[in-house]
């Protein structure tokens, strides 16, 4: 029975004599099975307590660097701050670096500045482009672990990805779209914020593959480049609707959903099915008003907790764990919205 603890410490934890513990650990026999269980439990308890002792007084400064619309960065900040008490006795402090859009060079400057200044870890949402790959490598060379959030950068030196299986999410959207459209005619508008975020690319691939397999005669009309911002999304959607009078439904992978619905309304066009992602404040309101059919959501609080724990493990403050599993995909309708969003 492997253990890193002195026999005296195990005996004290188990309430047994050192001789009894020694017989159990060295399999000498002469002890009851229940006593062996008590020794195993004592070792497990000590191991948990040792992890807590390692955390007492530890402070972790984590930088959250994201290119994303304000509505999502607000949701991420709220999720992290809600999880901070659960990370005690460690103290996690955060620095937020949020931008909605802009040249990649600005994002890489932020990452390089973080590498020079120092950090216990970086939680990153960024486009999958060579400049970001190189910047993540420089962070890793500086000994700073990087965790990608929501959208992965698998070719980089990042330590882990935290978020949902985006290809499965896209296939789920296709399943819902097919069920709700049924035999009604109409094309589907697919909307990406840009062509450089891997999560949207994977969602689009999952959606397109499932639609092709289950509904091969349903045409898909793609738009991209709105950056998830209402100001730029409106013109793209309106132009697509004017070009194609058969568009009847929307799968939105990148946001800007208020503008999308406004374009439909301004042209007097119905939107029979609208599937979106993430329960940010915009989508929560639209779903409550029954203007969205469903939102594919994952628990951001769980994601932020997992991301922080990955950073802690990288510094030896928590015991090693298995690979990070994808977040569960939740299909949220107006009738099963989480309690914190229904006020």
PDB file of N, CA and C in Angstrom, residues 12-75:
ATOM      1  N   UNK A  12      -1.899   7.946  14.071  1.00  0.00           N
ATOM      2  CA  UNK A  12      -2.628   8.991  14.769  1.00  0.00           C
ATOM      3  C   UNK A  12      -3.945   9.301  14.052  1.00  0.00           C
ATOM      4  N   UNK A  13      -3.919   9.354  12.714  1.00  0.00           N
ATOM      5  CA  UNK A  13      -5.123   9.651  11.946  1.00  0.00           C
ATOM      6  C   UNK A  13      -6.152   8.538  12.083  1.00  0.00           C
ATOM      7  N   UNK A  14      -5.684   7.275  12.115  1.00  0.00           N
ATOM      8  CA  UNK A  14      -6.596   6.133  12.157  1.00  0.00           C
ATOM      9  C   UNK A  14      -7.019   5.771  13.571  1.00  0.00           C
ATOM     10  N   UNK A  15      -6.311   6.275  14.589  1.00  0.00           N
ATOM     11  CA  UNK A  15      -6.613   5.894  15.962  1.00  0.00           C
ATOM     12  C   UNK A  15      -6.184   4.473  16.269  1.00  0.00           C
ATOM     13  N   UNK A  16      -5.112   4.031  15.630  1.00  0.00           N
ATOM     14  CA  UNK A  16      -4.590   2.673  15.817  1.00  0.00           C
ATOM     15  C   UNK A  16      -3.149   2.745  16.315  1.00  0.00           C
ATOM     16  N   UNK A  17      -2.611   1.610  16.747  1.00  0.00           N
ATOM     17  CA  UNK A  17      -1.217   1.585  17.170  1.00  0.00           C
ATOM     18  C   UNK A  17      -0.304   1.575  15.950  1.00  0.00           C
ATOM     19  N   UNK A  18       0.932   2.033  16.170  1.00  0.00           N
ATOM     20  CA  UNK A  18       1.892   2.017  15.063  1.00  0.00           C
ATOM     21  C   UNK A  18       2.178   0.585  14.615  1.00  0.00           C
ATOM     22  N   UNK A  19       2.191  -0.334  15.538  1.00  0.00           N
ATOM     23  CA  UNK A  19       2.458  -1.731  15.178  1.00  0.00           C
ATOM     24  C   UNK A  19       1.369  -2.284  14.266  1.00  0.00           C
ATOM     25  N   UNK A  20       0.111  -1.924  14.568  1.00  0.00           N
ATOM     26  CA  UNK A  20      -0.999  -2.401  13.733  1.00  0.00           C
ATOM     27  C   UNK A  20      -0.904  -1.813  12.331  1.00  0.00           C
ATOM     28  N   UNK A  21      -0.617  -0.534  12.267  1.00  0.00           N
ATOM     29  CA  UNK A  21      -0.486   0.114  10.960  1.00  0.00           C
ATOM     30  C   UNK A  21       0.669  -0.515  10.188  1.00  0.00           C
ATOM     31  N   UNK A  22       1.782  -0.790  10.871  1.00  0.00           N
ATOM     32  CA  UNK A  22       2.927  -1.404  10.207  1.00  0.00           C
ATOM     33  C   UNK A  22       2.560  -2.773   9.632  1.00  0.00           C
ATOM     34  N   UNK A  23       1.789  -3.569  10.370  1.00  0.00           N
ATOM     35  CA  UNK A  23       1.379  -4.881   9.855  1.00  0.00           C
ATOM     36  C   UNK A  23       0.505  -4.740   8.611  1.00  0.00           C
ATOM     37  N   UNK A  24      -0.412  -3.736   8.609  1.00  0.00           N
ATOM     38  CA  UNK A  24      -1.284  -3.542   7.446  1.00  0.00           C
ATOM     39  C   UNK A  24      -0.474  -3.099   6.230  1.00  0.00           C
ATOM     40  N   UNK A  25       0.412  -2.142   6.440  1.00  0.00           N
ATOM     41  CA  UNK A  25       1.156  -1.582   5.312  1.00  0.00           C
ATOM     42  C   UNK A  25       2.104  -2.595   4.691  1.00  0.00           C
ATOM     43  N   UNK A  26       2.611  -3.498   5.508  1.00  0.00           N
ATOM     44  CA  UNK A  26       3.570  -4.481   5.010  1.00  0.00           C
ATOM     45  C   UNK A  26       2.952  -5.864   4.802  1.00  0.00           C
ATOM     46  N   UNK A  27       1.578  -5.910   4.876  1.00  0.00           N
ATOM     47  CA  UNK A  27       0.836  -7.142   4.566  1.00  0.00           C
ATOM     48  C   UNK A  27       1.331  -8.326   5.388  1.00  0.00           C
ATOM     49  N   UNK A  28       1.539  -8.104   6.690  1.00  0.00           N
ATOM     50  CA  UNK A  28       2.031  -9.184   7.556  1.00  0.00           C
ATOM     51  C   UNK A  28       0.904 -10.044   8.108  1.00  0.00           C
ATOM     52  N   UNK A  29      -0.339  -9.620   7.876  1.00  0.00           N
ATOM     53  CA  UNK A  29      -1.466 -10.420   8.346  1.00  0.00           C
ATOM     54  C   UNK A  29      -1.733 -10.200   9.821  1.00  0.00           C
ATOM     55  N   UNK A  30      -2.726 -10.929  10.324  1.00  0.00           N
ATOM     56  CA  UNK A  30      -3.059 -10.840  11.732  1.00  0.00           C
ATOM     57  C   UNK A  30      -3.918  -9.642  12.084  1.00  0.00           C
ATOM     58  N   UNK A  31      -4.533  -8.987  11.092  1.00  0.00           N
ATOM     59  CA  UNK A  31      -5.424  -7.857  11.376  1.00  0.00           C
ATOM     60  C   UNK A  31      -6.740  -8.077  10.641  1.00  0.00           C
ATOM     61  N   UNK A  32      -7.802  -7.508  11.183  1.00  0.00           N
ATOM     62  CA  UNK A  32      -9.112  -7.660  10.559  1.00  0.00           C
ATOM     63  C   UNK A  32      -9.205  -6.816   9.287  1.00  0.00           C
ATOM     64  N   UNK A  33     -10.150  -7.218   8.420  1.00  0.00           N
ATOM     65  CA  UNK A  33     -10.377  -6.465   7.188  1.00  0.00           C
ATOM     66  C   UNK A  33     -10.847  -5.044   7.490  1.00  0.00           C
ATOM     67  N   UNK A  34     -11.659  -4.899   8.527  1.00  0.00           N
ATOM     68  CA  UNK A  34     -12.141  -3.571   8.890  1.00  0.00           C
ATOM     69  C   UNK A  34     -10.976  -2.671   9.301  1.00  0.00           C
ATOM     70  N   UNK A  35      -9.954  -3.236   9.950  1.00  0.00           N
ATOM     71  CA  UNK A  35      -8.782  -2.459  10.336  1.00  0.00           C
ATOM     72  C   UNK A  35      -8.008  -2.007   9.097  1.00  0.00           C
ATOM     73  N   UNK A  36      -7.890  -2.904   8.114  1.00  0.00           N
ATOM     74  CA  UNK A  36      -7.224  -2.521   6.862  1.00  0.00           C
ATOM     75  C   UNK A  36      -7.964  -1.353   6.196  1.00  0.00           C
ATOM     76  N   UNK A  37      -9.302  -1.413   6.232  1.00  0.00           N
ATOM     77  CA  UNK A  37     -10.078  -0.317   5.647  1.00  0.00           C
ATOM     78  C   UNK A  37      -9.815   0.982   6.392  1.00  0.00           C
ATOM     79  N   UNK A  38      -9.690   0.913   7.718  1.00  0.00           N
ATOM     80  CA  UNK A  38      -9.424   2.124   8.498  1.00  0.00           C
ATOM     81  C   UNK A  38      -8.077   2.733   8.126  1.00  0.00           C
ATOM     82  N   UNK A  39      -7.095   1.895   7.881  1.00  0.00           N
ATOM     83  CA  UNK A  39      -5.772   2.404   7.497  1.00  0.00           C
ATOM     84  C   UNK A  39      -5.833   3.045   6.111  1.00  0.00           C
ATOM     85  N   UNK A  40      -6.525   2.379   5.167  1.00  0.00           N
ATOM     86  CA  UNK A  40      -6.651   2.953   3.826  1.00  0.00           C
ATOM     87  C   UNK A  40      -7.390   4.296   3.879  1.00  0.00           C
ATOM     88  N   UNK A  41      -8.439   4.359   4.712  1.00  0.00           N
ATOM     89  CA  UNK A  41      -9.190   5.604   4.835  1.00  0.00           C
ATOM     90  C   UNK A  41      -8.328   6.704   5.448  1.00  0.00           C
ATOM     91  N   UNK A  42      -7.505   6.357   6.425  1.00  0.00           N
ATOM     92  CA  UNK A  42      -6.624   7.340   7.065  1.00  0.00           C
ATOM     93  C   UNK A  42      -5.645   7.919   6.047  1.00  0.00           C
ATOM     94  N   UNK A  43      -5.099   7.064   5.190  1.00  0.00           N
ATOM     95  CA  UNK A  43      -4.166   7.545   4.168  1.00  0.00           C
ATOM     96  C   UNK A  43      -4.883   8.474   3.193  1.00  0.00           C
ATOM     97  N   UNK A  44      -6.103   8.086   2.784  1.00  0.00           N
ATOM     98  CA  UNK A  44      -6.871   8.948   1.871  1.00  0.00           C
ATOM     99  C   UNK A  44      -7.185  10.286   2.519  1.00  0.00           C
ATOM    100  N   UNK A  45      -7.552  10.276   3.803  1.00  0.00           N
ATOM    101  CA  UNK A  45      -7.851  11.525   4.511  1.00  0.00           C
ATOM    102  C   UNK A  45      -6.612  12.406   4.599  1.00  0.00           C
ATOM    103  N   UNK A  46      -5.472  11.809   4.917  1.00  0.00           N
ATOM    104  CA  UNK A  46      -4.243  12.579   5.003  1.00  0.00           C
ATOM    105  C   UNK A  46      -3.872  13.192   3.657  1.00  0.00           C
ATOM    106  N   UNK A  47      -4.122  12.436   2.595  1.00  0.00           N
ATOM    107  CA  UNK A  47      -3.786  12.942   1.266  1.00  0.00           C
ATOM    108  C   UNK A  47      -4.632  14.156   0.927  1.00  0.00           C
ATOM    109  N   UNK A  48      -5.936  14.094   1.230  1.00  0.00           N
ATOM    110  CA  UNK A  48      -6.799  15.250   0.991  1.00  0.00           C
ATOM    111  C   UNK A  48      -6.368  16.438   1.829  1.00  0.00           C
ATOM    112  N   UNK A  49      -6.065  16.182   3.101  1.00  0.00           N
ATOM    113  CA  UNK A  49      -5.682  17.273   3.984  1.00  0.00           C
ATOM    114  C   UNK A  49      -4.345  17.889   3.569  1.00  0.00           C
ATOM    115  N   UNK A  50      -3.461  17.044   3.027  1.00  0.00           N
ATOM    116  CA  UNK A  50      -2.186  17.561   2.571  1.00  0.00           C
ATOM    117  C   UNK A  50      -2.388  18.540   1.413  1.00  0.00           C
ATOM    118  N   UNK A  51      -3.337  18.201   0.528  1.00  0.00           N
ATOM    119  CA  UNK A  51      -3.641  19.115  -0.575  1.00  0.00           C
ATOM    120  C   UNK A  51      -4.144  20.448  -0.036  1.00  0.00           C
ATOM    121  N   UNK A  52      -4.988  20.419   0.994  1.00  0.00           N
ATOM    122  CA  UNK A  52      -5.491  21.655   1.575  1.00  0.00           C
ATOM    123  C   UNK A  52      -4.371  22.452   2.236  1.00  0.00           C
ATOM    124  N   UNK A  53      -3.461  21.748   2.918  1.00  0.00           N
ATOM    125  CA  UNK A  53      -2.342  22.439   3.551  1.00  0.00           C
ATOM    126  C   UNK A  53      -1.491  23.147   2.502  1.00  0.00           C
ATOM    127  N   UNK A  54      -1.304  22.483   1.334  1.00  0.00           N
ATOM    128  CA  UNK A  54      -0.517  23.111   0.278  1.00  0.00           C
ATOM    129  C   UNK A  54      -1.176  24.388  -0.221  1.00  0.00           C
ATOM    130  N   UNK A  55      -2.513  24.460  -0.112  1.00  0.00           N
ATOM    131  CA  UNK A  55      -3.228  25.618  -0.632  1.00  0.00           C
ATOM    132  C   UNK A  55      -3.294  26.778   0.348  1.00  0.00           C
ATOM    133  N   UNK A  56      -3.159  26.488   1.649  1.00  0.00           N
ATOM    134  CA  UNK A  56      -3.311  27.545   2.653  1.00  0.00           C
ATOM    135  C   UNK A  56      -2.276  28.639   2.401  1.00  0.00           C
ATOM    136  N   UNK A  57      -2.773  29.861   2.254  1.00  0.00           N
ATOM    137  CA  UNK A  57      -1.881  30.988   2.065  1.00  0.00           C
ATOM    138  C   UNK A  57      -1.345  31.146   0.663  1.00  0.00           C
ATOM    139  N   UNK A  58      -1.697  30.218  -0.256  1.00  0.00           N
ATOM    140  CA  UNK A  58      -1.203  30.328  -1.626  1.00  0.00           C
ATOM    141  C   UNK A  58      -2.040  31.359  -2.387  1.00  0.00           C
ATOM    142  N   UNK A  59      -1.368  32.232  -3.084  1.00  0.00           N
ATOM    143  CA  UNK A  59      -2.051  33.233  -3.903  1.00  0.00           C
ATOM    144  C   UNK A  59      -1.690  32.991  -5.363  1.00  0.00           C
ATOM    145  N   UNK A  60      -2.691  32.967  -6.206  1.00  0.00           N
ATOM    146  CA  UNK A  60      -2.497  32.742  -7.634  1.00  0.00           C
ATOM    147  C   UNK A  60      -3.026  33.958  -8.394  1.00  0.00           C
ATOM    148  N   UNK A  61      -2.158  34.579  -9.160  1.00  0.00           N
ATOM    149  CA  UNK A  61      -2.579  35.672 -10.029  1.00  0.00           C
ATOM    150  C   UNK A  61      -2.793  35.094 -11.423  1.00  0.00           C
ATOM    151  N   UNK A  62      -4.030  35.164 -11.907  1.00  0.00           N
ATOM    152  CA  UNK A  62      -4.386  34.580 -13.190  1.00  0.00           C
ATOM    153  C   UNK A  62      -4.865  35.691 -14.119  1.00  0.00           C
ATOM    154  N   UNK A  63      -4.358  35.680 -15.340  1.00  0.00           N
ATOM    155  CA  UNK A  63      -4.763  36.659 -16.345  1.00  0.00           C
ATOM    156  C   UNK A  63      -5.782  36.024 -17.286  1.00  0.00           C
ATOM    157  N   UNK A  64      -6.918  36.698 -17.472  1.00  0.00           N
ATOM    158  CA  UNK A  64      -7.953  36.228 -18.388  1.00  0.00           C
ATOM    159  C   UNK A  64      -7.895  37.130 -19.618  1.00  0.00           C
ATOM    160  N   UNK A  65      -7.492  36.549 -20.731  1.00  0.00           N
ATOM    161  CA  UNK A  65      -7.286  37.304 -21.974  1.00  0.00           C
ATOM    162  C   UNK A  65      -8.290  36.790 -22.999  1.00  0.00           C
ATOM    163  N   UNK A  66      -9.164  37.680 -23.480  1.00  0.00           N
ATOM    164  CA  UNK A  66     -10.239  37.233 -24.352  1.00  0.00           C
ATOM    165  C   UNK A  66     -10.542  38.250 -25.441  1.00  0.00           C
ATOM    166  N   UNK A  67     -10.710  37.750 -26.659  1.00  0.00           N
ATOM    167  CA  UNK A  67     -11.340  38.540 -27.723  1.00  0.00           C
ATOM    168  C   UNK A  67     -12.750  38.002 -27.892  1.00  0.00           C
ATOM    169  N   UNK A  68     -13.720  38.805 -27.489  1.00  0.00           N
ATOM    170  CA  UNK A  68     -15.098  38.333 -27.464  1.00  0.00           C
ATOM    171  C   UNK A  68     -16.026  39.528 -27.257  1.00  0.00           C
ATOM    172  N   UNK A  69     -17.275  39.434 -27.690  1.00  0.00           N
ATOM    173  CA  UNK A  69     -18.221  40.518 -27.408  1.00  0.00           C
ATOM    174  C   UNK A  69     -18.383  40.756 -25.906  1.00  0.00           C
ATOM    175  N   UNK A  70     -18.720  41.992 -25.566  1.00  0.00           N
ATOM    176  CA  UNK A  70     -18.847  42.371 -24.155  1.00  0.00           C
ATOM    177  C   UNK A  70     -19.825  41.501 -23.399  1.00  0.00           C
ATOM    178  N   UNK A  71     -20.901  41.091 -24.043  1.00  0.00           N
ATOM    179  CA  UNK A  71     -21.906  40.295 -23.328  1.00  0.00           C
ATOM    180  C   UNK A  71     -21.319  38.973 -22.830  1.00  0.00           C
ATOM    181  N   UNK A  72     -20.361  38.374 -23.588  1.00  0.00           N
ATOM    182  CA  UNK A  72     -19.779  37.111 -23.147  1.00  0.00           C
ATOM    183  C   UNK A  72     -18.672  37.336 -22.128  1.00  0.00           C
ATOM    184  N   UNK A  73     -17.855  38.369 -22.311  1.00  0.00           N
ATOM    185  CA  UNK A  73     -16.819  38.640 -21.314  1.00  0.00           C
ATOM    186  C   UNK A  73     -17.445  38.976 -19.961  1.00  0.00           C
ATOM    187  N   UNK A  74     -18.593  39.651 -19.966  1.00  0.00           N
ATOM    188  CA  UNK A  74     -19.304  39.932 -18.717  1.00  0.00           C
ATOM    189  C   UNK A  74     -19.742  38.632 -18.048  1.00  0.00           C
ATOM    190  N   UNK A  75     -20.224  37.679 -18.838  1.00  0.00           N
ATOM    191  CA  UNK A  75     -20.651  36.398 -18.292  1.00  0.00           C
ATOM    192  C   UNK A  75     -19.465  35.623 -17.715  1.00  0.00           C
TER     193      UNK A  75
END
